[in-house]
Short mmCIF file of C-alpha atoms and ligand atoms in Angstrom, two decimals:
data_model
loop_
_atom_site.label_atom_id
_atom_site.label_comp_id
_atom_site.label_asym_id
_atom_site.label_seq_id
_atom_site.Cartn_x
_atom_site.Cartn_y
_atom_site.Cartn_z
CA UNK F 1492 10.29 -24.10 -4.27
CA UNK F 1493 6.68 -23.54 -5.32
CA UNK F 1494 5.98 -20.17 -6.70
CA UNK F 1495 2.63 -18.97 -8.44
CA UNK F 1496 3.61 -16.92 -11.62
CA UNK F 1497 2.16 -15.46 -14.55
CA UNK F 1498 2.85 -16.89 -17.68
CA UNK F 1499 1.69 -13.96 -20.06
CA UNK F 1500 -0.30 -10.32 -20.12
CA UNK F 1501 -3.62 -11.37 -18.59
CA UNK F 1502 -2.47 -15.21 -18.27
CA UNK F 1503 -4.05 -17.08 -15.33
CA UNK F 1504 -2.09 -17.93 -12.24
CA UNK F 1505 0.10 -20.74 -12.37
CA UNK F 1506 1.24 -23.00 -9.39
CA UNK F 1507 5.04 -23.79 -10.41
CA UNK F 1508 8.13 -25.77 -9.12
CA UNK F 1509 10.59 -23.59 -9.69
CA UNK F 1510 14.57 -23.33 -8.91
CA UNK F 1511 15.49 -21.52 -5.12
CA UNK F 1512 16.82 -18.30 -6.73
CA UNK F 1513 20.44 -17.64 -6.15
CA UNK F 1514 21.46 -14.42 -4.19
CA UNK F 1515 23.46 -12.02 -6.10
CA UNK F 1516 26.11 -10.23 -4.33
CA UNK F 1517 23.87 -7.03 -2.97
CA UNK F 1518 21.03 -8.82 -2.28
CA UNK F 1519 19.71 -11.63 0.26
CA UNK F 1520 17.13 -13.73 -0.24
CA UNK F 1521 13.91 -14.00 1.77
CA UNK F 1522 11.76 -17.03 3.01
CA UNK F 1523 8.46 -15.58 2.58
CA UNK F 1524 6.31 -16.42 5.61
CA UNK F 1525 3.13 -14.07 4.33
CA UNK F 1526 2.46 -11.77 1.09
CA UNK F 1527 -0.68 -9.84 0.59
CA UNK F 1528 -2.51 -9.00 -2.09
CA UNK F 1529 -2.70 -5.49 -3.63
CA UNK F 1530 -5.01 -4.46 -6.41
CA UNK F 1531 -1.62 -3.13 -7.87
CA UNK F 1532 -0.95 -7.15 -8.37
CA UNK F 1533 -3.06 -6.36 -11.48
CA UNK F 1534 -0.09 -4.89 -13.11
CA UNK F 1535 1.53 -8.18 -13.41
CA UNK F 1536 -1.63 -10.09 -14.13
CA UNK F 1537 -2.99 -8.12 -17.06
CA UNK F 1538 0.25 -6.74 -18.15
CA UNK F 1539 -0.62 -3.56 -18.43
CA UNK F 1540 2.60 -1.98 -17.06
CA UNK F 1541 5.45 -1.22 -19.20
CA UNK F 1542 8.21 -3.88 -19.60
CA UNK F 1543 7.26 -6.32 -17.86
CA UNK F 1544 9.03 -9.43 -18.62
CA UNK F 1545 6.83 -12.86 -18.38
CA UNK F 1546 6.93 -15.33 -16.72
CA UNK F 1547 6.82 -13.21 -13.96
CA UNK F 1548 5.98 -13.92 -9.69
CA UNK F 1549 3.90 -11.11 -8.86
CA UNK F 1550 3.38 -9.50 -4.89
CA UNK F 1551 4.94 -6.66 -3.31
CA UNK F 1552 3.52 -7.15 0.53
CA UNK F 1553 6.18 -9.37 1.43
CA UNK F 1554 7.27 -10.68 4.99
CA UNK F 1555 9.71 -12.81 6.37
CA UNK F 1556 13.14 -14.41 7.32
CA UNK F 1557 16.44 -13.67 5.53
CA UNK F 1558 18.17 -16.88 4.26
CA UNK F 1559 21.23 -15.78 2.18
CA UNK F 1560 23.02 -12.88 1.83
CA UNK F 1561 24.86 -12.31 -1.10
CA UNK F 1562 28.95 -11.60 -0.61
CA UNK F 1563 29.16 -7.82 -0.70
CA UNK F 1564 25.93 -7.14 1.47
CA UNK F 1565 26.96 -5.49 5.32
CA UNK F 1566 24.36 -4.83 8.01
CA UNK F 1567 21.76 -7.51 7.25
CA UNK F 1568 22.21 -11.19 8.22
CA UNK F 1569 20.62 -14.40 8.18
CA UNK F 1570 17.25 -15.16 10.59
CA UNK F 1571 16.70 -11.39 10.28
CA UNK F 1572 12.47 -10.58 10.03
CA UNK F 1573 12.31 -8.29 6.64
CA UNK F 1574 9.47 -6.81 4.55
CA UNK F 1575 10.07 -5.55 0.76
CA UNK F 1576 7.42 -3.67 -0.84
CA UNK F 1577 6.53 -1.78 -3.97
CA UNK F 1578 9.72 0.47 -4.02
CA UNK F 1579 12.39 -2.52 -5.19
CA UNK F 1580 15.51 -0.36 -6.41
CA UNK F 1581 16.59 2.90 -7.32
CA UNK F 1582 19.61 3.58 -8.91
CA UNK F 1583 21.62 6.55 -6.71
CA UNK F 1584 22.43 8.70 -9.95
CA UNK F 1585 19.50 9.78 -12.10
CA UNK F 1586 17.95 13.76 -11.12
CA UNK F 1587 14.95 12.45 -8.62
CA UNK F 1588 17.86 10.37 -6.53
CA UNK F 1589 20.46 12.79 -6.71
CA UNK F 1590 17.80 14.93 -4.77
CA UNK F 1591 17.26 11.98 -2.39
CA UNK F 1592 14.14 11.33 -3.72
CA UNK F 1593 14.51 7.63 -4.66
CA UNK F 1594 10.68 6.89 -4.55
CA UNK F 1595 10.84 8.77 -8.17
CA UNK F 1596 13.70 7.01 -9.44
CA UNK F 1597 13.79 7.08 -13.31
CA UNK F 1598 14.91 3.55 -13.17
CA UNK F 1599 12.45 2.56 -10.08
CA UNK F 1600 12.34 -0.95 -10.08
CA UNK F 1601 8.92 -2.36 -8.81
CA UNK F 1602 8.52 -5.92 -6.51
CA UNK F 1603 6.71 -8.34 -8.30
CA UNK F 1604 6.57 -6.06 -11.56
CA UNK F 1605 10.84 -5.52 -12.73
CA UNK F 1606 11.74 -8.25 -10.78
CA UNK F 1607 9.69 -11.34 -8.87
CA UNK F 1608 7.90 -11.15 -6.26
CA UNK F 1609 6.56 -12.83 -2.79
CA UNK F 1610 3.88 -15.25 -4.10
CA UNK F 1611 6.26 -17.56 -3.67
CA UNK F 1612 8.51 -19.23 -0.70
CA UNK F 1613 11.57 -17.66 -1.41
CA UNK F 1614 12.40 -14.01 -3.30
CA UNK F 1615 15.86 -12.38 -3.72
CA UNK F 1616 15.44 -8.37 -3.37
CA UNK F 1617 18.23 -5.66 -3.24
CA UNK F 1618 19.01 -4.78 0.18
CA UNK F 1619 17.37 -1.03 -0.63
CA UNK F 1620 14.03 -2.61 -0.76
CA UNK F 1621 14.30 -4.20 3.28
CA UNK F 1622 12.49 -2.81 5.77
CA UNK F 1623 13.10 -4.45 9.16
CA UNK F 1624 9.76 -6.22 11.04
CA UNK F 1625 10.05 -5.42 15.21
CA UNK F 1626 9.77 -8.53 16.99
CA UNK F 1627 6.34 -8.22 18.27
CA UNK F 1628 4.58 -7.84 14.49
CA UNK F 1629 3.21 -11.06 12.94
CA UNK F 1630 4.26 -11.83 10.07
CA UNK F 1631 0.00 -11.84 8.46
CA UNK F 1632 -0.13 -8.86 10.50
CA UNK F 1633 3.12 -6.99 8.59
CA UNK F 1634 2.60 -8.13 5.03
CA UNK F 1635 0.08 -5.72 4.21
CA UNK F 1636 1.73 -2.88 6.25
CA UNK F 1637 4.02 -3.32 3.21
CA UNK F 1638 2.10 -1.51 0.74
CA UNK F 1639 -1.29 -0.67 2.06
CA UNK F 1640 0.01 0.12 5.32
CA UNK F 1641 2.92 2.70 4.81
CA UNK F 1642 0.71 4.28 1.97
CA UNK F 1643 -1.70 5.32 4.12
CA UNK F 1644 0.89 6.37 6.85
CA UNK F 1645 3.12 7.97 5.00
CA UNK F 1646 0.30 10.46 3.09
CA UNK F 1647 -0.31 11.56 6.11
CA UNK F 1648 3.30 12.06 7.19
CA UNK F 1649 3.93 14.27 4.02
CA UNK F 1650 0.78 16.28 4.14
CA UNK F 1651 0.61 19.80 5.84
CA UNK F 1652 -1.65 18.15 8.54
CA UNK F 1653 -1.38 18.96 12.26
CA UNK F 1654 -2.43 17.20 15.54
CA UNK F 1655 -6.11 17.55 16.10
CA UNK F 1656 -6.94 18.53 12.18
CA UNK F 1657 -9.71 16.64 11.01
CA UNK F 1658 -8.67 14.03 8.55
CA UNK F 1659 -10.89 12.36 6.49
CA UNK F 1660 -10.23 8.54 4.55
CA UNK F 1661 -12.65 7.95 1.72
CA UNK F 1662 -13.36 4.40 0.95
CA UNK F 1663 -12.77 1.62 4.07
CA UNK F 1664 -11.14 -1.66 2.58
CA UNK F 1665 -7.43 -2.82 2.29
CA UNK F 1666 -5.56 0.73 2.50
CA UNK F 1667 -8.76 2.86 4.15
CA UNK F 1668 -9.08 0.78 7.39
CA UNK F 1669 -5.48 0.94 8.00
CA UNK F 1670 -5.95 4.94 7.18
CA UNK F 1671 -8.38 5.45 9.70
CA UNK F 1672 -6.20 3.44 12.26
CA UNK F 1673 -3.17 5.82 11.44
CA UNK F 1674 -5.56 9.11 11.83
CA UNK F 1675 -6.77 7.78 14.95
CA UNK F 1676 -3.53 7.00 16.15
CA UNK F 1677 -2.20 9.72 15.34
CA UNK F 1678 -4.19 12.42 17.05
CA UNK F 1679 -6.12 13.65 14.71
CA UNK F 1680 -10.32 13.87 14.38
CA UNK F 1681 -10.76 11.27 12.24
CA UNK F 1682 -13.71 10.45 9.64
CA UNK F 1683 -14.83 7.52 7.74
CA UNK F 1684 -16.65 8.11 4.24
CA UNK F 1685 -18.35 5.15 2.92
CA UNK F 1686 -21.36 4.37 0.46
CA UNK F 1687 -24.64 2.87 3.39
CA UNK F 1688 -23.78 1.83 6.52
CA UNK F 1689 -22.36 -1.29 6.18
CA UNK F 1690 -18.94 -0.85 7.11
CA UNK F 1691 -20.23 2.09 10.15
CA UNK F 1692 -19.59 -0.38 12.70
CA UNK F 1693 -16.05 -1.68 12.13
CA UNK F 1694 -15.30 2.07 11.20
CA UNK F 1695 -15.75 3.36 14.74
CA UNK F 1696 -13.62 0.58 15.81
CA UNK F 1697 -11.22 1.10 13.86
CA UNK F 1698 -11.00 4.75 15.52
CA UNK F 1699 -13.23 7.14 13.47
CA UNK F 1700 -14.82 10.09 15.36
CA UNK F 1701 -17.24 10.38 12.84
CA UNK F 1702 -19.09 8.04 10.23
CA UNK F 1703 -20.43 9.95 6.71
CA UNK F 1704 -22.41 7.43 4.40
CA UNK F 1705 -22.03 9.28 0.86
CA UNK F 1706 -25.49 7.48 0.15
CA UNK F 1707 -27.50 9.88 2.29
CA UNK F 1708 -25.86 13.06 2.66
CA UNK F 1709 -23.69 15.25 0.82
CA UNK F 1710 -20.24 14.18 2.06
CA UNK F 1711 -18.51 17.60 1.05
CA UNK F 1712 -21.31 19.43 3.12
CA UNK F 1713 -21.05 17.15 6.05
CA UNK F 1714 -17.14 17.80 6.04
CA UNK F 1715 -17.86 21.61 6.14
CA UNK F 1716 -19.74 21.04 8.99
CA UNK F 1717 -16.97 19.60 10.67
CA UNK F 1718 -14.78 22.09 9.68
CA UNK F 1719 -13.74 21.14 6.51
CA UNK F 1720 -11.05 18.18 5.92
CA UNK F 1721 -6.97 19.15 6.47
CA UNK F 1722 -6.45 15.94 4.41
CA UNK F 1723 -8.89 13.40 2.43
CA UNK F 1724 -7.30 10.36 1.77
CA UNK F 1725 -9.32 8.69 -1.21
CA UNK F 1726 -8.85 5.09 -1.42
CA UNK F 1727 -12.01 4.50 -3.52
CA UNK F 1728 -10.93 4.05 -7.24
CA UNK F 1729 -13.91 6.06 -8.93
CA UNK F 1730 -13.38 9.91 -10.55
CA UNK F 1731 -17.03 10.20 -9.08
CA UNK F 1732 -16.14 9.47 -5.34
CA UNK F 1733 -12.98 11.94 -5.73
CA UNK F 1734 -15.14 14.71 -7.37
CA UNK F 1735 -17.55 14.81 -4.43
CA UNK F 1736 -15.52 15.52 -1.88
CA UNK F 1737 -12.76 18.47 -3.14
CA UNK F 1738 -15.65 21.27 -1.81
CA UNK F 1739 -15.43 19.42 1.84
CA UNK F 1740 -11.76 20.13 2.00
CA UNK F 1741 -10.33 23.11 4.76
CA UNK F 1742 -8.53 26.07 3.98
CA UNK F 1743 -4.94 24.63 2.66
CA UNK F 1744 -6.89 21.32 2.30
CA UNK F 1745 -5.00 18.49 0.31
CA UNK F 1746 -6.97 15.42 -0.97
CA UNK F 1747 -4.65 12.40 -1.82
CA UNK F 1748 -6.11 9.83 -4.22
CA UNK F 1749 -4.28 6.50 -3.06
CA UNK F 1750 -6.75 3.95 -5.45
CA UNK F 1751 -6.07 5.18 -9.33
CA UNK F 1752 -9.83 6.11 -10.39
CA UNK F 1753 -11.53 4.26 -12.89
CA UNK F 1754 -11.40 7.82 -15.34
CA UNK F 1755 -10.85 11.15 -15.33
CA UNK F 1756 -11.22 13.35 -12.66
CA UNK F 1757 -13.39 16.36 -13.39
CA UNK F 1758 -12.17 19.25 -10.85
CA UNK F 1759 -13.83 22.36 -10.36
CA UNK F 1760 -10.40 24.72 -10.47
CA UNK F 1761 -12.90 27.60 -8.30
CA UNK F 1762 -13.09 24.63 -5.70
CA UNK F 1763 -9.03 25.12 -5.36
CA UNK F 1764 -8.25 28.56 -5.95
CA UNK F 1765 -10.99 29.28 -3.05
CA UNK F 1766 -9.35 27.91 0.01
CA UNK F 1767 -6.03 26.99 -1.23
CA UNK F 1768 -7.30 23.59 -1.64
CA UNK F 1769 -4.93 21.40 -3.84
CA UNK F 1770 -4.87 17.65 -4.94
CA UNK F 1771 -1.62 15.97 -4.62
CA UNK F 1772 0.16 13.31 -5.42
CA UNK F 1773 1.50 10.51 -3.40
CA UNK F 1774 3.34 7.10 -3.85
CA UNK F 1775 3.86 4.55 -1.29
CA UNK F 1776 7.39 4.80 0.41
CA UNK F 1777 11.00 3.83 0.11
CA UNK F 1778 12.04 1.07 2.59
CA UNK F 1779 12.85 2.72 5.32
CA UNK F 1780 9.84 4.53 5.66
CA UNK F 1781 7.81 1.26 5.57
CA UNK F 1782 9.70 0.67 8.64
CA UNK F 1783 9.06 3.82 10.16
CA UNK F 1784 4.91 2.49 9.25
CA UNK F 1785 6.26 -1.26 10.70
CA UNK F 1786 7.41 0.57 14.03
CA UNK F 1787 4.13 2.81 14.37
CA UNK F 1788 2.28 -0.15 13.62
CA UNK F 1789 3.83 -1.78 16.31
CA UNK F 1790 3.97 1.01 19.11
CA UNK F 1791 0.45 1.62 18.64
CA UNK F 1792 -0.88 -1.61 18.19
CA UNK F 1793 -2.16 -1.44 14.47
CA UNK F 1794 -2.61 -4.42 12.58
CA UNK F 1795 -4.99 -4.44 8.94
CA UNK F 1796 -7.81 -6.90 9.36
CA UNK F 1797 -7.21 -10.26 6.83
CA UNK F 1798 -8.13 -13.26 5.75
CA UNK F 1799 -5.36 -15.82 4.75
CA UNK F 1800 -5.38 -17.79 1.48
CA UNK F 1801 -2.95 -20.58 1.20
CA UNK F 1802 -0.18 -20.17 -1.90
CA UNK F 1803 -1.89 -22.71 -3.97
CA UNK F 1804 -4.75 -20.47 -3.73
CA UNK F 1805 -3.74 -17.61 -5.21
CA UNK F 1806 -5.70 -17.33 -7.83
CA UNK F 1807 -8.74 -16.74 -5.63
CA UNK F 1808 -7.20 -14.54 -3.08
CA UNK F 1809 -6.85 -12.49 -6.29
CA UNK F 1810 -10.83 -12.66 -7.57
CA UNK F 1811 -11.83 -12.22 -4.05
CA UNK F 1812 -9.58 -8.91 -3.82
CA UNK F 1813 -10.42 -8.08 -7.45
CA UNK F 1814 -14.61 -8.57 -6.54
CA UNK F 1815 -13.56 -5.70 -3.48
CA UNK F 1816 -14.61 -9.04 -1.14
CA UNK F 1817 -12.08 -8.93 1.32
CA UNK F 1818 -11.97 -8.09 4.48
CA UNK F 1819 -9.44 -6.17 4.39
CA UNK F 1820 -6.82 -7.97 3.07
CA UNK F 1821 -6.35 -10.80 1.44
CA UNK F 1822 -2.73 -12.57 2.32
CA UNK F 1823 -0.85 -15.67 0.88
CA UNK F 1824 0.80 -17.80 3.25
CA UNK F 1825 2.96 -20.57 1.83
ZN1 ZN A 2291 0.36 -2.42 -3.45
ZN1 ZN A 2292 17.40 6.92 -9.79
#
């Protein structure tokens, strides 16, 4: 099969022939049909997460067809659509999964990080890490729901937010234009914060109520007016963007960073205490509830906006992601 890999911390991408990978016995194997790409692919390019072991396929937006399963696996079968994404394994016994929480598994294994991943035509992945893909998704269209997609969805899911709340996404590219889809979608008033006006257009179509360009105004004062923000999703990696927006937050109001920032974040604690605001944490979802984002997706008609790279051309699917070019998402189709 041909595979792109990474040779070494901060190697360049390499187009390889490589061995089909045999299925183990609780896994099946997947014939990747589209993979997107994630700023988290950085990880794996520059090495810069612990243990990784090189050579090493990296992409965790992966979509497509099961081809093998291994001899213990029950309830999956062959020609079945699947996506794995970040979440790759937990391991059932350490203190997070013994509470169910398997997201924080002490021995989380990561797609494309612990194990390889869908820049390539075929991946094995524990049966933990499949979500199923309903019939009607596209495969370009699912790949980034993967990551990006049930990221967004599922912040808002485990926030204190409730129908008609305002909800505010910070930042429109791969994981912010599927946020403001999910707001819309999901009853609540929705705004877009972005630097100019640019991206103003595509914003309202993408559902926002309202458009803030951080350029011009204050965006914490123009949140106020509205209200104040139930939830601000922050998708824009910079400790500047973040701090400008925790006085624009409601009474209760949570602000979930989604991109990791550039630096520290300098909070003002007077900004929390007063309102009961609070920052909290967030990390993309266990399989099933990418399906959960899969079936939403689905039922309301929300697909991210892409452009498709073939395989071979990984390595500039990457830069153009990396350079914040895409729009929204980059995906590899082999
Ligand atoms: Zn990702
Ligand atoms: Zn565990």
């Amino acid at each position: 099969m041909r595979a792109v890999q990474i040779p070494e911390p901060g190697g360049e991408f390499e187009v390889v022939d490589r061995a089909i990978p045999e299925v183990g016995p609780t896994e099946v194997r997947v014939e990747v049909d589209a993979c997107g790409v994630c700023h988290s692919d950085s990880y794996t390019k520059e090495g810069s997460w612990e243990g990784i072991q090189y050579p090493r396929v990296p992409g965790h937006e992966i979509a497509g067809r099961i081809d093998a399963v291994g001899a213990d696996v029950e309830n999956w079968s062959e020609g079945q659509r699947v996506g794995v994404g970040w979440h790759g394994d937990h391991c059932f016994t350490c203190e997070p999964c013994r509470r169910g929480e398997f997201i924080d598994c002490d021995h989380e294994r990561v797609t494309g990080i612990d194990m390889d991943g869908g820049y390539a035509e075929y991946v094995t992945a524990p049966t933990h890490a499949l979500a199923r893909i309903p019939g009607e998704l596209d495969a370009i269209d699912a790949a980034p729901l993967l990551c990006a997609g049930v990221s967004t969805f599922n912040a808002l899911r485990k926030s204190n937010v409730q129908p008609g709340d305002v909800v505010a996404v910070q930042g429109i590219g791969g994981l912010g234009h599927l946020g403001l889809q999910y707001a819309a979608a999901a009853g609540f008033e929705t705004v877009a914060i972005s630097r100019g006006t640019e991206k103003r257009d595509v914003a309202f179509e993408l559902g926002a109520d309202h458009y803030i360009d951080s350029t011009v105004t204050d965006p914490a004062e123009e949140l106020m007016h509205l209200g104040g923000a139930s939830v601000l999703i922050a998708t824009a990696p910079h400790s500047e963007a973040i701090e400008s927006v925790v006085s624009g937050l409601a009474i209760h109001g949570q602000l979930i960073p989604l991109g990791v920032p550039d630096g520290d974040v300098g909070v003002d604690v007077i900004d929390l205490i007063e309102n009961q605001r609070s920052i909290k944490g967030h990390s993309s979802g266990t399989a099933r509830e990418s399906q959960d984002a899969l079936e939403f997706s689905s039922l309301r008609d929300i697909t991210p906006m892409v452009e498709t790279f073939p395989l071979e051309d990984a390595a500039a699917a990457y830069d153009h992601m990396m350079r914040n070019e895409a729009r929204f998402r980059a995906v590899l189709v082999p």
